[in-house]
C-alpha positions as YAML, in Angstrom:
chain: A
units: angstrom
residues:
- id: 1
  name: GLN
  ca: [108.07, 116.45, 79.24]
- id: 2
  name: GLY
  ca: [107.64, 115.16, 75.69]
- id: 3
  name: TYR
  ca: [104.16, 116.55, 74.97]
- id: 4
  name: ARG
  ca: [102.42, 119.22, 72.95]
- id: 5
  name: LEU
  ca: [99.17, 121.00, 73.80]
- id: 6
  name: GLU
  ca: [96.57, 121.55, 71.06]
- id: 7
  name: ASP
  ca: [93.13, 123.01, 71.81]
- id: 8
  name: GLY
  ca: [93.38, 121.95, 75.43]
- id: 9
  name: VAL
  ca: [94.36, 118.36, 74.55]
- id: 10
  name: LEU
  ca: [97.74, 116.81, 75.45]
- id: 11
  name: PHE
  ca: [99.48, 114.83, 72.70]
- id: 12
  name: VAL
  ca: [102.58, 112.68, 73.14]
- id: 13
  name: GLU
  ca: [105.61, 113.78, 71.14]
- id: 14
  name: SER
  ca: [108.23, 111.56, 72.77]
- id: 15
  name: TRP
  ca: [107.65, 108.61, 75.08]
- id: 16
  name: MET
  ca: [111.38, 108.59, 75.85]
- id: 17
  name: ALA
  ca: [111.16, 112.18, 77.12]
- id: 18
  name: ILE
  ca: [108.05, 111.34, 79.17]
- id: 19
  name: ILE
  ca: [109.58, 108.23, 80.78]
- id: 20
  name: PHE
  ca: [113.06, 109.67, 81.31]
- id: 21
  name: ASN
  ca: [111.77, 112.96, 82.75]
- id: 22
  name: PRO
  ca: [113.90, 115.02, 85.19]
- id: 23
  name: SER
  ca: [112.60, 113.19, 88.27]
- id: 24
  name: PHE
  ca: [113.01, 109.67, 86.82]
- id: 25
  name: PRO
  ca: [116.53, 108.81, 88.08]
- id: 26
  name: TYR
  ca: [115.80, 110.07, 91.59]
- id: 27
  name: ARG
  ca: [112.45, 108.28, 91.90]
- id: 28
  name: LEU
  ca: [113.89, 105.06, 90.48]
- id: 29
  name: ALA
  ca: [116.89, 105.06, 92.82]
- id: 30
  name: HIS
  ca: [114.76, 106.05, 95.83]
- id: 31
  name: MET
  ca: [112.18, 103.30, 95.22]
- id: 32
  name: PHE
  ca: [114.72, 100.62, 94.32]
- id: 33
  name: ASN
  ca: [116.71, 101.29, 97.47]
- id: 34
  name: ALA
  ca: [113.50, 101.35, 99.52]
- id: 35
  name: SER
  ca: [112.64, 97.92, 98.14]
- id: 36
  name: LEU
  ca: [116.03, 96.58, 99.20]
- id: 37
  name: LEU
  ca: [115.50, 97.99, 102.69]
- id: 38
  name: THR
  ca: [112.03, 96.50, 102.88]
- id: 39
  name: SER
  ca: [113.40, 93.06, 101.99]
- id: 40
  name: ALA
  ca: [116.39, 93.40, 104.34]
- id: 41
  name: PHE
  ca: [114.25, 94.21, 107.36]
- id: 42
  name: LEU
  ca: [111.75, 91.47, 106.51]
- id: 43
  name: ILE
  ca: [114.59, 88.93, 106.50]
- id: 44
  name: THR
  ca: [116.26, 90.39, 109.59]
- id: 45
  name: GLY
  ca: [113.03, 90.67, 111.53]
- id: 46
  name: MET
  ca: [111.90, 87.12, 110.76]
- id: 47
  name: CYS
  ca: [115.30, 85.70, 111.73]
- id: 48
  name: ALA
  ca: [115.34, 87.74, 114.96]
- id: 49
  name: TRP
  ca: [111.87, 86.46, 115.83]
- id: 50
  name: GLN
  ca: [112.98, 82.85, 115.25]
- id: 51
  name: MET
  ca: [116.10, 83.33, 117.38]
- id: 52
  name: LYS
  ca: [114.04, 84.83, 120.19]
- id: 53
  name: ARG
  ca: [111.69, 81.83, 120.14]
- id: 54
  name: LYS
  ca: [114.64, 79.43, 119.77]
- id: 55
  name: VAL
  ca: [113.27, 77.82, 116.60]
- id: 56
  name: ASP
  ca: [116.22, 79.01, 114.51]
- id: 57
  name: GLY
  ca: [118.36, 76.71, 112.43]
- id: 58
  name: PRO
  ca: [121.98, 76.68, 111.24]
- id: 59
  name: ALA
  ca: [121.34, 79.24, 108.49]
- id: 60
  name: THR
  ca: [119.25, 81.69, 110.51]
- id: 61
  name: ALA
  ca: [122.21, 83.63, 111.88]
- id: 62
  name: TYR
  ca: [123.71, 83.92, 108.39]
- id: 63
  name: MET
  ca: [120.43, 85.26, 107.01]
- id: 64
  name: PHE
  ca: [120.21, 87.73, 109.89]
- id: 65
  name: LYS
  ca: [123.72, 88.94, 109.13]
- id: 66
  name: THR
  ca: [122.90, 89.27, 105.41]
- id: 67
  name: GLY
  ca: [119.87, 91.43, 106.15]
- id: 68
  name: ILE
  ca: [121.80, 93.60, 108.62]
- id: 69
  name: VAL
  ca: [124.66, 94.21, 106.19]
- id: 70
  name: ILE
  ca: [122.28, 95.18, 103.37]
- id: 71
  name: ALA
  ca: [120.42, 97.52, 105.73]
- id: 72
  name: MET
  ca: [123.65, 99.06, 107.03]
- id: 73
  name: ILE
  ca: [124.55, 100.05, 103.47]
- id: 74
  name: CYS
  ca: [121.13, 100.96, 102.09]
- id: 75
  name: ALA
  ca: [119.74, 102.93, 105.04]
- id: 76
  name: PRO
  ca: [122.40, 105.70, 105.01]
- id: 77
  name: LEU
  ca: [122.42, 105.58, 101.20]
- id: 78
  name: GLN
  ca: [118.70, 106.35, 101.24]
- id: 79
  name: VAL
  ca: [119.45, 109.61, 103.06]
- id: 80
  name: VAL
  ca: [121.79, 110.69, 100.24]
- id: 81
  name: ILE
  ca: [119.31, 109.66, 97.51]
- id: 82
  name: GLY
  ca: [116.47, 111.34, 99.41]
- id: 83
  name: ASP
  ca: [118.46, 114.57, 99.61]
- id: 84
  name: LEU
  ca: [119.04, 114.57, 95.83]
- id: 85
  name: HIS
  ca: [115.39, 113.69, 95.26]
- id: 86
  name: GLY
  ca: [114.36, 116.58, 97.52]
- id: 87
  name: LEU
  ca: [116.47, 119.08, 95.58]
- id: 88
  name: ASN
  ca: [114.87, 117.87, 92.34]
- id: 89
  name: THR
  ca: [111.37, 118.12, 93.82]
- id: 90
  name: LEU
  ca: [112.08, 121.63, 95.12]
- id: 91
  name: GLU
  ca: [112.86, 122.67, 91.55]
- id: 92
  name: HIS
  ca: [109.90, 120.99, 89.83]
- id: 93
  name: GLN
  ca: [107.19, 120.71, 92.55]
- id: 94
  name: PRO
  ca: [107.86, 123.45, 95.10]
- id: 95
  name: ALA
  ca: [104.32, 123.32, 96.56]
- id: 96
  name: LYS
  ca: [104.88, 119.68, 97.55]
- id: 97
  name: ILE
  ca: [108.08, 120.61, 99.39]
- id: 98
  name: ALA
  ca: [106.31, 123.48, 101.16]
- id: 99
  name: ALA
  ca: [103.61, 121.08, 102.37]
- id: 100
  name: MET
  ca: [106.18, 118.48, 103.46]
- id: 101
  name: GLU
  ca: [107.95, 121.09, 105.56]
- id: 102
  name: GLY
  ca: [104.83, 122.98, 106.69]
- id: 103
  name: VAL
  ca: [106.23, 126.28, 105.33]
- id: 104
  name: TRP
  ca: [103.51, 128.90, 104.86]
- id: 105
  name: GLU
  ca: [105.43, 132.09, 104.10]
- id: 106
  name: THR
  ca: [108.26, 132.40, 101.58]
- id: 107
  name: SER
  ca: [111.35, 133.18, 103.61]
- id: 108
  name: ASP
  ca: [115.03, 132.59, 104.19]
- id: 109
  name: ASN
  ca: [116.47, 131.00, 107.38]
- id: 110
  name: VAL
  ca: [113.50, 128.58, 107.40]
- id: 111
  name: PRO
  ca: [113.43, 126.25, 110.43]
- id: 112
  name: PHE
  ca: [112.79, 122.51, 110.19]
- id: 113
  name: THR
  ca: [109.57, 121.63, 111.99]
- id: 114
  name: LEU
  ca: [109.94, 118.46, 114.03]
- id: 115
  name: PHE
  ca: [106.35, 118.53, 115.27]
- id: 116
  name: ALA
  ca: [103.33, 120.70, 114.52]
- id: 117
  name: LEU
  ca: [99.64, 120.63, 113.78]
- id: 118
  name: PRO
  ca: [99.27, 122.35, 110.38]
- id: 119
  name: ASP
  ca: [96.11, 124.47, 110.27]
- id: 120
  name: GLU
  ca: [94.94, 125.40, 106.77]
- id: 121
  name: GLU
  ca: [92.24, 127.73, 108.09]
- id: 122
  name: THR
  ca: [94.68, 129.99, 109.93]
- id: 123
  name: ARG
  ca: [97.54, 129.20, 107.49]
- id: 124
  name: SER
  ca: [99.87, 128.42, 110.38]
- id: 125
  name: ASN
  ca: [101.40, 125.61, 112.43]
- id: 126
  name: ARG
  ca: [100.12, 125.09, 115.95]
- id: 127
  name: PHE
  ca: [102.34, 123.76, 118.76]
- id: 128
  name: ALA
  ca: [105.38, 123.82, 116.47]
- id: 129
  name: ILE
  ca: [108.73, 122.45, 117.64]
- id: 130
  name: GLU
  ca: [111.42, 123.74, 115.28]
- id: 131
  name: ILE
  ca: [115.15, 123.58, 114.57]
- id: 132
  name: PRO
  ca: [116.32, 127.04, 113.43]
- id: 133
  name: ASN
  ca: [117.58, 127.37, 109.82]
- id: 134
  name: ALA
  ca: [117.52, 123.57, 109.35]
- id: 135
  name: ALA
  ca: [114.92, 123.44, 106.54]
- id: 136
  name: SER
  ca: [116.82, 126.03, 104.50]
- id: 137
  name: TRP
  ca: [120.04, 124.09, 105.02]
- id: 138
  name: ILE
  ca: [118.46, 120.73, 104.09]
- id: 139
  name: LEU
  ca: [116.55, 122.00, 101.07]
- id: 140
  name: THR
  ca: [119.03, 124.47, 99.60]
- id: 141
  name: HIS
  ca: [122.27, 123.42, 101.33]
- id: 142
  name: ASP
  ca: [122.45, 126.98, 102.59]
- id: 143
  name: PRO
  ca: [121.25, 127.94, 106.12]
- id: 144
  name: ASN
  ca: [120.14, 131.29, 104.66]
- id: 145
  name: GLY
  ca: [118.48, 129.75, 101.61]
- id: 146
  name: VAL
  ca: [115.03, 130.91, 100.49]
- id: 147
  name: VAL
  ca: [112.17, 128.38, 100.55]
- id: 148
  name: ARG
  ca: [108.85, 129.19, 98.87]
- id: 149
  name: GLY
  ca: [105.82, 129.00, 101.17]
- id: 150
  name: LEU
  ca: [102.34, 127.59, 100.64]
- id: 151
  name: ASN
  ca: [100.73, 131.04, 100.60]
- id: 152
  name: GLU
  ca: [102.48, 131.67, 97.32]
- id: 153
  name: PHE
  ca: [100.40, 128.92, 95.68]
- id: 154
  name: GLU
  ca: [96.96, 129.96, 97.03]
- id: 155
  name: ASP
  ca: [94.61, 126.99, 96.48]
- id: 156
  name: GLU
  ca: [97.03, 125.17, 94.18]
- id: 157
  name: HIS
  ca: [98.77, 123.19, 96.89]
- id: 158
  name: PRO
  ca: [98.13, 119.74, 98.40]
- id: 159
  name: PRO
  ca: [96.32, 119.00, 101.68]
- id: 160
  name: VAL
  ca: [99.03, 120.01, 104.11]
- id: 161
  name: ALA
  ca: [98.48, 117.82, 107.19]
- id: 162
  name: MET
  ca: [98.47, 114.53, 105.26]
- id: 163
  name: VAL
  ca: [101.68, 115.34, 103.37]
- id: 164
  name: PHE
  ca: [103.38, 116.87, 106.43]
- id: 165
  name: TRP
  ca: [102.76, 113.84, 108.67]
- id: 166
  name: SER
  ca: [103.36, 111.19, 106.01]
- id: 167
  name: PHE
  ca: [106.77, 112.71, 105.40]
- id: 168
  name: ARG
  ca: [107.59, 112.57, 109.12]
- id: 169
  name: VAL
  ca: [106.52, 108.95, 109.38]
- id: 170
  name: MET
  ca: [108.88, 108.16, 106.50]
- id: 171
  name: LEU
  ca: [111.71, 110.08, 108.20]
- id: 172
  name: ALA
  ca: [111.08, 108.31, 111.52]
- id: 173
  name: ILE
  ca: [111.13, 104.87, 109.88]
- id: 174
  name: GLY
  ca: [114.35, 105.73, 108.03]
- id: 175
  name: THR
  ca: [116.01, 106.92, 111.24]
- id: 176
  name: LEU
  ca: [115.02, 103.73, 113.06]
- id: 177
  name: MET
  ca: [116.40, 101.67, 110.16]
- id: 178
  name: ILE
  ca: [119.79, 103.34, 110.47]
- id: 179
  name: VAL
  ca: [119.85, 102.92, 114.27]
- id: 180
  name: VAL
  ca: [118.78, 99.25, 114.31]
- id: 181
  name: SER
  ca: [120.97, 98.17, 111.38]
- id: 182
  name: TRP
  ca: [124.12, 99.80, 112.74]
- id: 183
  name: TRP
  ca: [123.37, 98.58, 116.24]
- id: 184
  name: GLY
  ca: [123.05, 95.05, 114.85]
- id: 185
  name: GLY
  ca: [126.19, 95.44, 112.77]
- id: 186
  name: TRP
  ca: [128.16, 96.68, 115.78]
- id: 187
  name: GLN
  ca: [127.16, 93.60, 117.77]
- id: 188
  name: LEU
  ca: [127.81, 91.19, 114.90]
- id: 189
  name: PHE
  ca: [131.23, 92.47, 113.91]
- id: 190
  name: ARG
  ca: [132.42, 92.69, 117.49]
- id: 191
  name: GLN
  ca: [131.50, 88.99, 117.65]
- id: 192
  name: GLN
  ca: [129.26, 89.57, 120.59]
- id: 193
  name: LYS
  ca: [126.20, 87.50, 121.33]
- id: 194
  name: LEU
  ca: [123.15, 89.27, 119.94]
- id: 195
  name: SER
  ca: [121.32, 90.91, 122.82]
- id: 196
  name: PRO
  ca: [117.65, 90.10, 123.50]
- id: 197
  name: LEU
  ca: [116.89, 93.82, 123.20]
- id: 198
  name: LEU
  ca: [118.37, 93.95, 119.68]
- id: 199
  name: LEU
  ca: [116.42, 90.85, 118.63]
- id: 200
  name: THR
  ca: [113.23, 92.43, 119.96]
- id: 201
  name: ALA
  ca: [113.93, 95.70, 118.13]
- id: 202
  name: ALA
  ca: [114.73, 93.88, 114.88]
- id: 203
  name: SER
  ca: [111.59, 91.73, 115.10]
- id: 204
  name: TRP
  ca: [109.46, 94.85, 115.62]
- id: 205
  name: MET
  ca: [111.04, 96.30, 112.46]
- id: 206
  name: THR
  ca: [109.98, 93.33, 110.28]
- id: 207
  name: PHE
  ca: [107.32, 95.27, 108.37]
- id: 208
  name: SER
  ca: [108.84, 98.73, 108.78]
- id: 209
  name: GLY
  ca: [109.80, 98.88, 105.11]
- id: 210
  name: TRP
  ca: [106.17, 98.69, 104.00]
- id: 211
  name: ILE
  ca: [105.19, 101.47, 106.39]
- id: 212
  name: GLY
  ca: [108.03, 103.65, 105.08]
- id: 213
  name: VAL
  ca: [107.21, 102.95, 101.42]
- id: 214
  name: LEU
  ca: [103.48, 103.55, 101.94]
- id: 215
  name: SER
  ca: [104.06, 106.85, 103.72]
- id: 216
  name: GLY
  ca: [106.48, 107.86, 100.97]
- id: 217
  name: TRP
  ca: [103.85, 107.20, 98.31]
- id: 218
  name: TYR
  ca: [101.35, 109.27, 100.27]
- id: 219
  name: VAL
  ca: [103.85, 112.13, 100.11]
- id: 220
  name: THR
  ca: [104.40, 111.59, 96.37]
- id: 221
  name: GLU
  ca: [100.81, 111.14, 95.21]
- id: 222
  name: THR
  ca: [98.97, 113.39, 97.67]
- id: 223
  name: GLY
  ca: [101.80, 115.93, 97.44]
- id: 224
  name: ARG
  ca: [101.26, 116.61, 93.72]
- id: 225
  name: GLN
  ca: [97.58, 117.50, 94.21]
- id: 226
  name: PRO
  ca: [95.57, 119.23, 92.83]
- id: 227
  name: TRP
  ca: [97.41, 118.12, 89.67]
- id: 228
  name: ILE
  ca: [97.42, 114.90, 87.64]
- id: 229
  name: VAL
  ca: [100.01, 116.41, 85.30]
- id: 230
  name: TYR
  ca: [101.80, 118.99, 87.41]
- id: 231
  name: GLY
  ca: [100.89, 122.53, 86.40]
- id: 232
  name: LEU
  ca: [98.91, 121.39, 83.35]
- id: 233
  name: LEU
  ca: [96.03, 119.04, 84.17]
- id: 234
  name: ARG
  ca: [94.01, 119.06, 87.41]
- id: 235
  name: SER
  ca: [92.72, 115.92, 89.11]
- id: 236
  name: LYS
  ca: [89.15, 117.24, 89.10]
- id: 237
  name: ASP
  ca: [89.26, 117.49, 85.31]
- id: 238
  name: MET
  ca: [89.96, 113.75, 85.09]
- id: 239
  name: VAL
  ca: [87.23, 112.53, 87.44]
- id: 240
  name: ALA
  ca: [84.98, 109.92, 85.80]
- id: 241
  name: ASP
  ca: [81.21, 110.31, 85.83]
- id: 242
  name: HIS
  ca: [80.43, 107.79, 88.59]
- id: 243
  name: SER
  ca: [78.00, 108.11, 91.46]
- id: 244
  name: PRO
  ca: [79.32, 108.37, 95.05]
- id: 245
  name: ASP
  ca: [77.88, 104.91, 95.77]
- id: 246
  name: ILE
  ca: [79.93, 103.32, 92.99]
- id: 247
  name: VAL
  ca: [83.11, 105.02, 94.19]
- id: 248
  name: LEU
  ca: [82.49, 104.05, 97.83]
- id: 249
  name: GLY
  ca: [81.63, 100.46, 96.90]
- id: 250
  name: SER
  ca: [84.81, 100.09, 94.83]
- id: 251
  name: PHE
  ca: [86.88, 101.61, 97.61]
- id: 252
  name: ILE
  ca: [85.45, 99.24, 100.25]
- id: 253
  name: ALA
  ca: [86.02, 96.25, 97.94]
- id: 254
  name: TYR
  ca: [89.66, 97.21, 97.47]
- id: 255
  name: ILE
  ca: [90.14, 97.68, 101.21]
- id: 256
  name: LEU
  ca: [88.61, 94.27, 102.02]
- id: 257
  name: LEU
  ca: [90.66, 92.53, 99.32]
- id: 258
  name: TYR
  ca: [93.94, 94.03, 100.47]
- id: 259
  name: LEU
  ca: [93.16, 93.36, 104.13]
- id: 260
  name: PHE
  ca: [92.54, 89.71, 103.26]
- id: 261
  name: VAL
  ca: [95.84, 89.49, 101.36]
- id: 262
  name: LEU
  ca: [97.70, 91.26, 104.20]
- id: 263
  name: VAL
  ca: [96.29, 89.01, 106.93]
- id: 264
  name: ALA
  ca: [96.96, 85.89, 104.85]
- id: 265
  name: PHE
  ca: [100.53, 87.02, 104.14]
- id: 266
  name: ILE
  ca: [101.36, 87.74, 107.78]
- id: 267
  name: ALA
  ca: [99.66, 84.54, 108.97]
- id: 268
  name: THR
  ca: [101.67, 82.49, 106.46]
- id: 269
  name: LEU
  ca: [104.96, 84.09, 107.52]
- id: 270
  name: ARG
  ca: [104.12, 83.52, 111.18]
- id: 271
  name: TYR
  ca: [103.22, 79.89, 110.56]
- id: 272
  name: MET
  ca: [106.45, 79.24, 108.66]
- id: 273
  name: ALA
  ca: [108.58, 81.09, 111.22]
- id: 274
  name: THR
  ca: [107.19, 79.25, 114.25]
- id: 275
  name: ARG
  ca: [108.21, 75.85, 112.90]
- id: 276
  name: SER
  ca: [111.56, 74.65, 114.13]
- id: 277
  name: ALA
  ca: [114.45, 74.00, 111.74]
- id: 278
  name: GLU
  ca: [113.96, 70.25, 112.22]
- id: 279
  name: GLU
  ca: [110.26, 70.51, 111.31]
- id: 280
  name: ARG
  ca: [111.13, 72.50, 108.22]
- id: 281
  name: LYS
  ca: [113.65, 69.84, 107.22]
- id: 282
  name: ASP
  ca: [111.12, 67.03, 107.72]
- id: 283
  name: PHE
  ca: [108.54, 68.98, 105.71]
- id: 284
  name: ALA
  ca: [111.01, 69.53, 102.86]
- id: 285
  name: GLU
  ca: [111.95, 65.86, 102.78]
- id: 286
  name: HIS
  ca: [108.28, 64.89, 102.80]
- id: 287
  name: GLU
  ca: [107.68, 67.16, 99.80]
- id: 288
  name: GLY
  ca: [110.61, 65.59, 97.95]
- id: 289
  name: VAL
  ca: [112.97, 68.56, 98.18]
- id: 290
  name: PRO
  ca: [116.62, 67.41, 97.90]
- id: 291
  name: ALA
  ca: [118.43, 67.31, 101.24]
- id: 292
  name: THR
  ca: [121.08, 69.71, 99.96]
- id: 293
  name: HIS
  ca: [118.39, 72.40, 99.90]
- id: 294
  name: THR
  ca: [117.50, 71.95, 103.53]
- id: 295
  name: LYS
  ca: [121.07, 72.12, 104.79]
- id: 296
  name: GLY
  ca: [121.20, 75.87, 104.30]
- id: 297
  name: GLU
  ca: [117.46, 76.35, 104.79]
- id: 298
  name: ALA
  ca: [117.26, 77.86, 101.31]
- id: 299
  name: THR
  ca: [113.76, 76.44, 100.97]
...
């Protein structure tokens, strides 16, 4: 959107058209809601872990409830946004959708594949477990709807296995988010005591949002290959003239840096969460934080 092509070179005609392209509202809503879910399950999981270890304070239960309520709203909402996003992607990037669903031949009545091992050599799915007509219904809202297959795009489609499995990881995380949030909400609003099993499940879901977001970005970025600008500019045409050693060295450096940040982040959260409410209050008072801040554990 918003470009012109002259002698093989892309020129910008309208930044507004580029930014507010047809996929913009769906991507923005999908990512924003995913960020809310990530935060909600971080809060809920940390509070559940504290309650399990009996180092919770007077505000922990309120924070747990806040996270659960946000997740109860945002998790089902993400299904609706994802459906709209999928319809938009089917229109503008049909090869990505074909890879996500593992569809090889253009057909109607396309089943949804729960599990399979996509094989690009044989152009088929091995050991497939399928739900009849479900992919057509999900993608076109018609059980007899036609879905274009990967064979229609020859070599102009993404690596299938990576996109196929990343999409299923994202779906699995989203399903677990709905189950855990509504399970927690059911216990909270019935004024029952939170069960140890729920607290364990919620604590295991602490970092689920990051897994879901990361798998979603694999689908998005790997799914548009081999294109940088879909249908116009290939990734291979944008590759810089660097040696393999430079690329590998940069990649390893990034991995080590992000691993360090990840370990430090998790270690810090664990350290803070294992301290009792009384210890946190003493620490806040020692640091000169007003007592009104510690009453609700806002610090």
